Amino acid sequence: MAYRSAHEGTQRQMAMHDTGALTVVLVSTPADWGGGEDQARLLAHGLRARGHRCAVLARRGGALATALATDGLEVHEFPGRGRNPAAWRRIRGALRRIRPDVLHANDAHALWAAGLASLGLGIPARIASRRAAFPLRSAWPYRWLADGVVCVSRAAAEACRQAGVPQQRLRVVHDGVDPARVRSGDRLRGRAGLGLSDADRLLLAVGKLTDCKGHTFLLYAMPAVLARHPEAVCAVVGDGELRHSLEAQALRLGIGHRVRFLGFRRDLPDLIQAADLFVLPSHTEGLCSTLLEAMFAGRPIVATTAGGIPEAIGHGAPADEVCGWSAPPRHAPALAAAILAALDAPEQERARRGACATARAERLFTAERMVEDTVLAYRDFLARVGFRASTHPPMGEGTGL
């Protein structure tokens, strides 16, 4: 099934001709930091750098609100996850004052919160992000509280379509990465921080410790990997509800001495550069921005074929365009075989795939392209209702309402 990207379709020429500044309100509800918050921060900065007004409505005291206020962006806060009358009043009041051209819900809870709070306000375009590729519980909010859905991958778009979201409302805009952040990493510093010797071969897995990330299958794969490569060390970056059970699993498998659970880390660029292999064992994945960072760093990659991952690493493309080794999801023996194939590959082949990954990321997955494609998607949806951007008052200041 083909899905339109922001660069495709008959509306693109109309959208390109409308170059006026937009007023965008970006809404986010999580308390903690994740891939969606990375993308929201990049988008907010990118919109402002292009002369648009971007106001962010975010959870009071949440990680995104704190970070963007520190960055000097326009931030307004609401209580909780936005699913209570006090939050709706705050969000609705802000929308009345800001009068956005585009209301962009960055997560599913934000869609409910902002969608309900915006009813009757006549906002020209209400957009929802869809970052996951698992089936929707209900298409209702995406059909009735949003005029368009920006999906991080074709797999995410297909999940929306199968749930009943009209295909003409779906656009694919891949996540983006700031190449400078990735390149700021230092391999020697990262390895020294983990106390690794030159002989150790570091396998790095990054992601929240939840079921969909598939860490349990990685742990089941590790005994076979260590039997051939006892020098391997598996570092797991991230926290989540499964941490204690995963630590217990590693001990039961007798691999606790070669698996390190590092929790949340601020030195991720160093760790990515330090890795000899980046492993993504997810069995549900919209796209995974950390995978894109590993591609920019030119790291050898082993990943499953779940969700949007094949779109990232070129699975299904001609052999010389595939930039990683793949395994089916939920299959520990196949994952172990892919890891061993990557570790045992000649250095020339590992370098070739790493260079292929970097070239693919630079072509498809920069933050610059993500912002540009998001703006094109905005203009596409606005053009459908006959909207034309005009000039707006100067960007607001402060974090209060």
Tab-separated table of N, CA and C in Angstrom, residues 82-204:
chain	number	residue	atom	x	y	z
A	82	GLY	N	-3.683	16.058	30.759
A	82	GLY	CA	-4.613	16.781	29.898
A	82	GLY	C	-5.984	16.180	29.823
A	83	ARG	N	-6.294	15.203	30.671
A	83	ARG	CA	-7.581	14.519	30.598
A	83	ARG	C	-8.492	14.907	31.766
A	84	ASN	N	-8.442	16.166	32.166
A	84	ASN	CA	-9.288	16.633	33.260
A	84	ASN	C	-9.797	18.027	32.928
A	85	PRO	N	-10.907	18.454	33.534
A	85	PRO	CA	-11.499	19.762	33.191
A	85	PRO	C	-10.543	20.929	33.368
A	86	ALA	N	-9.711	20.882	34.410
A	86	ALA	CA	-8.774	21.998	34.623
A	86	ALA	C	-7.798	22.102	33.461
A	87	ALA	N	-7.308	20.969	32.987
A	87	ALA	CA	-6.382	20.988	31.853
A	87	ALA	C	-7.083	21.468	30.593
A	88	TRP	N	-8.306	21.002	30.354
A	88	TRP	CA	-9.037	21.428	29.153
A	88	TRP	C	-9.246	22.945	29.161
A	89	ARG	N	-9.575	23.490	30.338
A	89	ARG	CA	-9.767	24.947	30.411
A	89	ARG	C	-8.469	25.674	30.087
A	90	ARG	N	-7.354	25.188	30.612
A	90	ARG	CA	-6.069	25.833	30.334
A	90	ARG	C	-5.727	25.748	28.850
A	91	ILE	N	-5.903	24.565	28.280
A	91	ILE	CA	-5.585	24.380	26.857
A	91	ILE	C	-6.509	25.235	25.994
A	92	ARG	N	-7.790	25.206	26.287
A	92	ARG	CA	-8.742	25.984	25.474
A	92	ARG	C	-8.472	27.477	25.579
A	93	GLY	N	-8.150	27.939	26.796
A	93	GLY	CA	-7.838	29.360	26.969
A	93	GLY	C	-6.616	29.765	26.163
A	94	ALA	N	-5.598	28.921	26.172
A	94	ALA	CA	-4.395	29.226	25.397
A	94	ALA	C	-4.694	29.245	23.906
A	95	LEU	N	-5.499	28.300	23.436
A	95	LEU	CA	-5.828	28.254	22.011
A	95	LEU	C	-6.633	29.478	21.589
A	96	ARG	N	-7.523	29.950	22.443
A	96	ARG	CA	-8.292	31.169	22.130
A	96	ARG	C	-7.366	32.366	21.940
A	97	ARG	N	-6.343	32.460	22.805
A	97	ARG	CA	-5.448	33.614	22.735
A	97	ARG	C	-4.451	33.498	21.574
A	98	ILE	N	-3.930	32.304	21.362
A	98	ILE	CA	-2.888	32.127	20.346
A	98	ILE	C	-3.468	32.099	18.941
A	99	ARG	N	-4.677	31.563	18.778
A	99	ARG	CA	-5.354	31.449	17.472
A	99	ARG	C	-4.464	30.759	16.437
A	100	PRO	N	-4.138	29.499	16.667
A	100	PRO	CA	-3.201	28.821	15.761
A	100	PRO	C	-3.810	28.501	14.404
A	101	ASP	N	-2.947	28.456	13.417
A	101	ASP	CA	-3.327	27.918	12.107
A	101	ASP	C	-3.319	26.392	12.151
A	102	VAL	N	-2.376	25.853	12.929
A	102	VAL	CA	-2.220	24.403	13.040
A	102	VAL	C	-2.148	24.031	14.512
A	103	LEU	N	-2.959	23.053	14.905
A	103	LEU	CA	-2.886	22.454	16.228
A	103	LEU	C	-2.344	21.045	16.046
A	104	HIS	N	-1.173	20.766	16.603
A	104	HIS	CA	-0.469	19.503	16.360
A	104	HIS	C	-0.339	18.743	17.666
A	105	ALA	N	-1.056	17.615	17.777
A	105	ALA	CA	-0.979	16.743	18.949
A	105	ALA	C	0.172	15.768	18.755
A	106	ASN	N	1.155	15.809	19.659
A	106	ASN	CA	2.379	15.034	19.485
A	106	ASN	C	2.270	13.603	20.003
A	107	ASP	N	1.188	13.282	20.715
A	107	ASP	CA	1.003	11.923	21.241
A	107	ASP	C	-0.496	11.659	21.361
A	108	ALA	N	-0.838	10.412	21.641
A	108	ALA	CA	-2.251	10.019	21.639
A	108	ALA	C	-3.044	10.736	22.725
A	109	HIS	N	-2.480	10.890	23.921
A	109	HIS	CA	-3.189	11.604	24.981
A	109	HIS	C	-3.374	13.071	24.613
A	110	ALA	N	-2.373	13.638	23.920
A	110	ALA	CA	-2.494	15.024	23.486
A	110	ALA	C	-3.621	15.189	22.470
A	111	LEU	N	-3.843	14.166	21.646
A	111	LEU	CA	-4.935	14.238	20.673
A	111	LEU	C	-6.272	14.353	21.379
A	112	TRP	N	-6.489	13.530	22.400
A	112	TRP	CA	-7.728	13.634	23.164
A	112	TRP	C	-7.834	14.993	23.853
A	113	ALA	N	-6.767	15.392	24.540
A	113	ALA	CA	-6.808	16.623	25.318
A	113	ALA	C	-7.030	17.844	24.435
A	114	ALA	N	-6.185	18.003	23.421
A	114	ALA	CA	-6.278	19.182	22.562
A	114	ALA	C	-7.479	19.098	21.635
A	115	GLY	N	-7.793	17.882	21.165
A	115	GLY	CA	-8.929	17.740	20.272
A	115	GLY	C	-10.225	18.143	20.930
A	116	LEU	N	-10.457	17.676	22.135
A	116	LEU	CA	-11.692	18.034	22.840
A	116	LEU	C	-11.692	19.506	23.237
A	117	ALA	N	-10.547	20.013	23.694
A	117	ALA	CA	-10.479	21.413	24.119
A	117	ALA	C	-10.654	22.378	22.959
A	118	SER	N	-10.384	21.915	21.731
A	118	SER	CA	-10.423	22.811	20.567
A	118	SER	C	-11.775	22.820	19.858
A	119	LEU	N	-12.707	21.981	20.300
A	119	LEU	CA	-13.989	21.887	19.592
A	119	LEU	C	-14.668	23.257	19.532
A	120	GLY	N	-15.101	23.626	18.336
A	120	GLY	CA	-15.826	24.869	18.139
A	120	GLY	C	-14.970	26.098	17.985
A	121	LEU	N	-13.650	25.961	18.048
A	121	LEU	CA	-12.780	27.132	17.947
A	121	LEU	C	-12.418	27.476	16.507
A	122	GLY	N	-12.752	26.637	15.559
A	122	GLY	CA	-12.496	26.960	14.149
A	122	GLY	C	-11.034	26.938	13.768
A	123	ILE	N	-10.233	26.121	14.406
A	123	ILE	CA	-8.816	26.010	14.047
A	123	ILE	C	-8.712	25.384	12.662
A	124	PRO	N	-8.006	26.001	11.725
A	124	PRO	CA	-8.005	25.514	10.338
A	124	PRO	C	-7.557	24.068	10.164
A	125	ALA	N	-6.489	23.655	10.860
A	125	ALA	CA	-5.990	22.287	10.689
A	125	ALA	C	-5.583	21.722	12.043
A	126	ARG	N	-6.156	20.568	12.372
A	126	ARG	CA	-5.786	19.853	13.585
A	126	ARG	C	-5.079	18.565	13.154
A	127	ILE	N	-3.821	18.428	13.584
A	127	ILE	CA	-2.961	17.348	13.119
A	127	ILE	C	-2.588	16.463	14.305
A	128	ALA	N	-2.533	15.166	14.074
A	128	ALA	CA	-2.085	14.217	15.086
A	128	ALA	C	-0.845	13.496	14.591
A	129	SER	N	0.101	13.269	15.489
A	129	SER	CA	1.236	12.414	15.171
A	129	SER	C	0.895	10.977	15.544
A	130	ARG	N	1.351	10.037	14.722
A	130	ARG	CA	1.220	8.624	15.051
A	130	ARG	C	2.599	8.007	14.957
A	131	ARG	N	3.152	7.621	16.123
A	131	ARG	CA	4.532	7.159	16.200
A	131	ARG	C	4.647	5.652	16.339
A	132	ALA	N	3.546	4.973	16.607
A	132	ALA	CA	3.575	3.525	16.813
A	132	ALA	C	2.975	2.814	15.609
A	133	ALA	N	3.395	1.551	15.434
A	133	ALA	CA	2.885	0.757	14.318
A	133	ALA	C	1.943	-0.346	14.781
A	134	PHE	N	1.658	-0.419	16.073
A	134	PHE	CA	0.719	-1.441	16.534
A	134	PHE	C	-0.714	-1.000	16.243
A	135	PRO	N	-1.674	-1.929	16.218
A	135	PRO	CA	-3.059	-1.588	15.859
A	135	PRO	C	-3.652	-0.535	16.796
A	136	LEU	N	-4.443	0.363	16.229
A	136	LEU	CA	-5.131	1.365	17.030
A	136	LEU	C	-6.267	0.704	17.804
A	137	ARG	N	-6.438	1.118	19.056
A	137	ARG	CA	-7.595	0.637	19.799
A	137	ARG	C	-8.880	1.167	19.194
A	138	SER	N	-8.818	2.400	18.731
A	138	SER	CA	-9.980	3.020	18.099
A	138	SER	C	-9.508	4.098	17.146
A	139	ALA	N	-10.148	4.159	15.985
A	139	ALA	CA	-9.830	5.217	15.027
A	139	ALA	C	-10.615	6.490	15.318
A	140	TRP	N	-11.538	6.425	16.257
A	140	TRP	CA	-12.452	7.556	16.477
A	140	TRP	C	-11.731	8.877	16.671
A	141	PRO	N	-10.757	9.005	17.597
A	141	PRO	CA	-10.127	10.328	17.773
A	141	PRO	C	-9.373	10.792	16.544
A	142	TYR	N	-8.791	9.857	15.778
A	142	TYR	CA	-8.058	10.240	14.571
A	142	TYR	C	-9.000	10.639	13.438
A	143	ARG	N	-10.241	10.192	13.501
A	143	ARG	CA	-11.236	10.558	12.482
A	143	ARG	C	-11.967	11.847	12.831
A	144	TRP	N	-12.233	12.073	14.122
A	144	TRP	CA	-13.123	13.167	14.517
A	144	TRP	C	-12.431	14.298	15.257
A	145	LEU	N	-11.249	14.071	15.777
A	145	LEU	CA	-10.533	15.129	16.485
A	145	LEU	C	-9.311	15.623	15.728
A	146	ALA	N	-9.071	15.061	14.544
A	146	ALA	CA	-7.923	15.462	13.724
A	146	ALA	C	-8.341	15.523	12.264
A	147	ASP	N	-7.778	16.492	11.558
A	147	ASP	CA	-8.023	16.623	10.117
A	147	ASP	C	-6.978	15.871	9.304
A	148	GLY	N	-5.861	15.533	9.933
A	148	GLY	CA	-4.800	14.804	9.264
A	148	GLY	C	-3.928	14.106	10.285
A	149	VAL	N	-3.260	13.045	9.846
A	149	VAL	CA	-2.389	12.272	10.725
A	149	VAL	C	-1.016	12.172	10.070
A	150	VAL	N	-0.001	12.615	10.787
A	150	VAL	CA	1.380	12.523	10.332
A	150	VAL	C	1.995	11.276	10.958
A	151	CYS	N	2.348	10.302	10.138
A	151	CYS	CA	2.839	9.007	10.603
A	151	CYS	C	4.344	8.911	10.394
A	152	VAL	N	5.042	8.284	11.342
A	152	VAL	CA	6.503	8.231	11.275
A	152	VAL	C	7.016	7.205	10.270
A	153	SER	N	6.138	6.341	9.779
A	153	SER	CA	6.555	5.318	8.825
A	153	SER	C	5.341	4.837	8.045
A	154	ARG	N	5.615	4.134	6.955
A	154	ARG	CA	4.512	3.537	6.194
A	154	ARG	C	3.808	2.481	7.027
A	155	ALA	N	4.553	1.788	7.880
A	155	ALA	CA	3.937	0.790	8.748
A	155	ALA	C	2.945	1.439	9.712
A	156	ALA	N	3.295	2.592	10.259
A	156	ALA	CA	2.381	3.300	11.142
A	156	ALA	C	1.156	3.781	10.381
A	157	ALA	N	1.349	4.248	9.164
A	157	ALA	CA	0.227	4.689	8.343
A	157	ALA	C	-0.703	3.522	8.016
A	158	GLU	N	-0.139	2.360	7.731
A	158	GLU	CA	-0.955	1.195	7.413
A	158	GLU	C	-1.790	0.763	8.616
A	159	ALA	N	-1.222	0.859	9.822
A	159	ALA	CA	-1.987	0.531	11.022
A	159	ALA	C	-3.170	1.480	11.173
A	160	CYS	N	-2.977	2.746	10.849
A	160	CYS	CA	-4.072	3.713	10.902
A	160	CYS	C	-5.145	3.384	9.864
A	161	ARG	N	-4.714	3.071	8.659
A	161	ARG	CA	-5.672	2.762	7.599
A	161	ARG	C	-6.497	1.532	7.943
A	162	GLN	N	-5.844	0.513	8.459
A	162	GLN	CA	-6.557	-0.708	8.810
A	162	GLN	C	-7.567	-0.479	9.925
A	163	ALA	N	-7.313	0.513	10.755
A	163	ALA	CA	-8.247	0.826	11.837
A	163	ALA	C	-9.416	1.682	11.371
A	164	GLY	N	-9.328	2.218	10.148
A	164	GLY	CA	-10.441	2.986	9.615
A	164	GLY	C	-10.182	4.451	9.381
A	165	VAL	N	-8.926	4.906	9.539
A	165	VAL	CA	-8.607	6.297	9.218
A	165	VAL	C	-8.502	6.416	7.704
A	166	PRO	N	-9.238	7.346	7.074
A	166	PRO	CA	-9.187	7.474	5.614
A	166	PRO	C	-7.766	7.716	5.122
A	167	GLN	N	-7.402	7.028	4.054
A	167	GLN	CA	-6.026	7.105	3.567
A	167	GLN	C	-5.650	8.517	3.147
A	168	GLN	N	-6.619	9.299	2.637
A	168	GLN	CA	-6.293	10.651	2.182
A	168	GLN	C	-5.912	11.574	3.340
A	169	ARG	N	-6.170	11.163	4.568
A	169	ARG	CA	-5.786	11.975	5.725
A	169	ARG	C	-4.401	11.601	6.258
A	170	LEU	N	-3.767	10.609	5.684
A	170	LEU	CA	-2.502	10.101	6.201
A	170	LEU	C	-1.325	10.643	5.406
A	171	ARG	N	-0.290	11.091	6.108
A	171	ARG	CA	0.960	11.495	5.493
A	171	ARG	C	2.110	10.825	6.240
A	172	VAL	N	3.139	10.445	5.524
A	172	VAL	CA	4.318	9.844	6.137
A	172	VAL	C	5.417	10.894	6.226
A	173	VAL	N	5.843	11.175	7.433
A	173	VAL	CA	6.985	12.059	7.689
A	173	VAL	C	7.903	11.309	8.653
A	174	HIS	N	9.028	10.853	8.140
A	174	HIS	CA	9.946	10.091	8.976
A	174	HIS	C	10.554	10.972	10.071
A	175	ASP	N	10.839	10.349	11.205
A	175	ASP	CA	11.566	11.054	12.258
A	175	ASP	C	12.898	11.565	11.725
A	176	GLY	N	13.433	12.556	12.413
A	176	GLY	CA	14.717	13.113	12.020
A	176	GLY	C	15.685	13.164	13.184
A	177	VAL	N	16.943	13.271	12.861
A	177	VAL	CA	18.022	13.285	13.860
A	177	VAL	C	18.922	14.479	13.583
A	178	ASP	N	19.429	15.069	14.640
A	178	ASP	CA	20.421	16.143	14.516
A	178	ASP	C	21.800	15.506	14.332
A	179	PRO	N	22.361	15.541	13.131
A	179	PRO	CA	23.657	14.885	12.910
A	179	PRO	C	24.756	15.414	13.822
A	180	ALA	N	24.696	16.694	14.154
A	180	ALA	CA	25.748	17.266	15.005
A	180	ALA	C	25.748	16.622	16.381
A	181	ARG	N	24.578	16.290	16.905
A	181	ARG	CA	24.509	15.641	18.212
A	181	ARG	C	25.177	14.274	18.157
A	182	VAL	N	24.889	13.511	17.098
A	182	VAL	CA	25.489	12.183	16.973
A	182	VAL	C	27.003	12.306	16.866
A	183	ARG	N	27.456	13.244	16.059
A	183	ARG	CA	28.892	13.370	15.806
A	183	ARG	C	29.641	13.972	16.974
A	184	SER	N	28.905	14.490	17.963
A	184	SER	CA	29.565	14.994	19.166
A	184	SER	C	30.052	13.857	20.059
A	185	GLY	N	29.589	12.639	19.788
A	185	GLY	CA	30.000	11.499	20.598
A	185	GLY	C	31.459	11.140	20.387
A	186	ASP	N	32.054	10.562	21.410
A	186	ASP	CA	33.464	10.190	21.375
A	186	ASP	C	33.586	8.717	21.768
A	187	ARG	N	34.127	7.894	20.872
A	187	ARG	CA	34.229	6.453	21.112
A	187	ARG	C	35.089	6.133	22.336
A	188	LEU	N	36.246	6.744	22.422
A	188	LEU	CA	37.132	6.448	23.543
A	188	LEU	C	36.516	6.869	24.871
A	189	ARG	N	35.851	8.013	24.874
A	189	ARG	CA	35.215	8.481	26.108
A	189	ARG	C	34.080	7.536	26.520
A	190	GLY	N	33.306	7.081	25.514
A	190	GLY	CA	32.204	6.175	25.812
A	190	GLY	C	32.687	4.851	26.365
A	191	ARG	N	33.729	4.306	25.782
A	191	ARG	CA	34.244	3.013	26.248
A	191	ARG	C	34.915	3.148	27.610
A	192	ALA	N	35.610	4.252	27.813
A	192	ALA	CA	36.234	4.473	29.121
A	192	ALA	C	35.168	4.603	30.206
A	193	GLY	N	34.051	5.261	29.873
A	193	GLY	CA	32.979	5.426	30.847
A	193	GLY	C	32.366	4.109	31.279
A	194	LEU	N	32.448	3.097	30.426
A	194	LEU	CA	31.929	1.769	30.764
A	194	LEU	C	33.026	0.838	31.272
A	195	GLY	N	34.261	1.319	31.322
A	195	GLY	CA	35.362	0.495	31.790
A	195	GLY	C	35.689	-0.661	30.864
A	196	LEU	N	35.525	-0.463	29.557
A	196	LEU	CA	35.766	-1.525	28.592
A	196	LEU	C	37.224	-1.558	28.172
A	197	SER	N	37.701	-2.750	27.921
A	197	SER	CA	39.049	-2.904	27.376
A	197	SER	C	38.976	-2.917	25.853
A	198	ASP	N	40.130	-2.863	25.208
A	198	ASP	CA	40.154	-2.925	23.750
A	198	ASP	C	39.617	-4.255	23.231
A	199	ALA	N	39.716	-5.292	24.054
A	199	ALA	CA	39.274	-6.620	23.618
A	199	ALA	C	37.768	-6.789	23.700
A	200	ASP	N	37.091	-5.998	24.528
A	200	ASP	CA	35.638	-6.133	24.671
A	200	ASP	C	34.928	-5.676	23.408
A	201	ARG	N	33.884	-6.393	23.029
A	201	ARG	CA	33.055	-5.989	21.888
A	201	ARG	C	31.682	-5.604	22.430
A	202	LEU	N	31.347	-4.342	22.271
A	202	LEU	CA	30.157	-3.783	22.899
A	202	LEU	C	28.943	-3.892	21.995
A	203	LEU	N	27.897	-4.568	22.497
A	203	LEU	CA	26.588	-4.604	21.864
A	203	LEU	C	25.708	-3.625	22.625
A	204	LEU	N	25.125	-2.661	21.924
A	204	LEU	CA	24.342	-1.609	22.571
A	204	LEU	C	22.880	-1.725	22.161
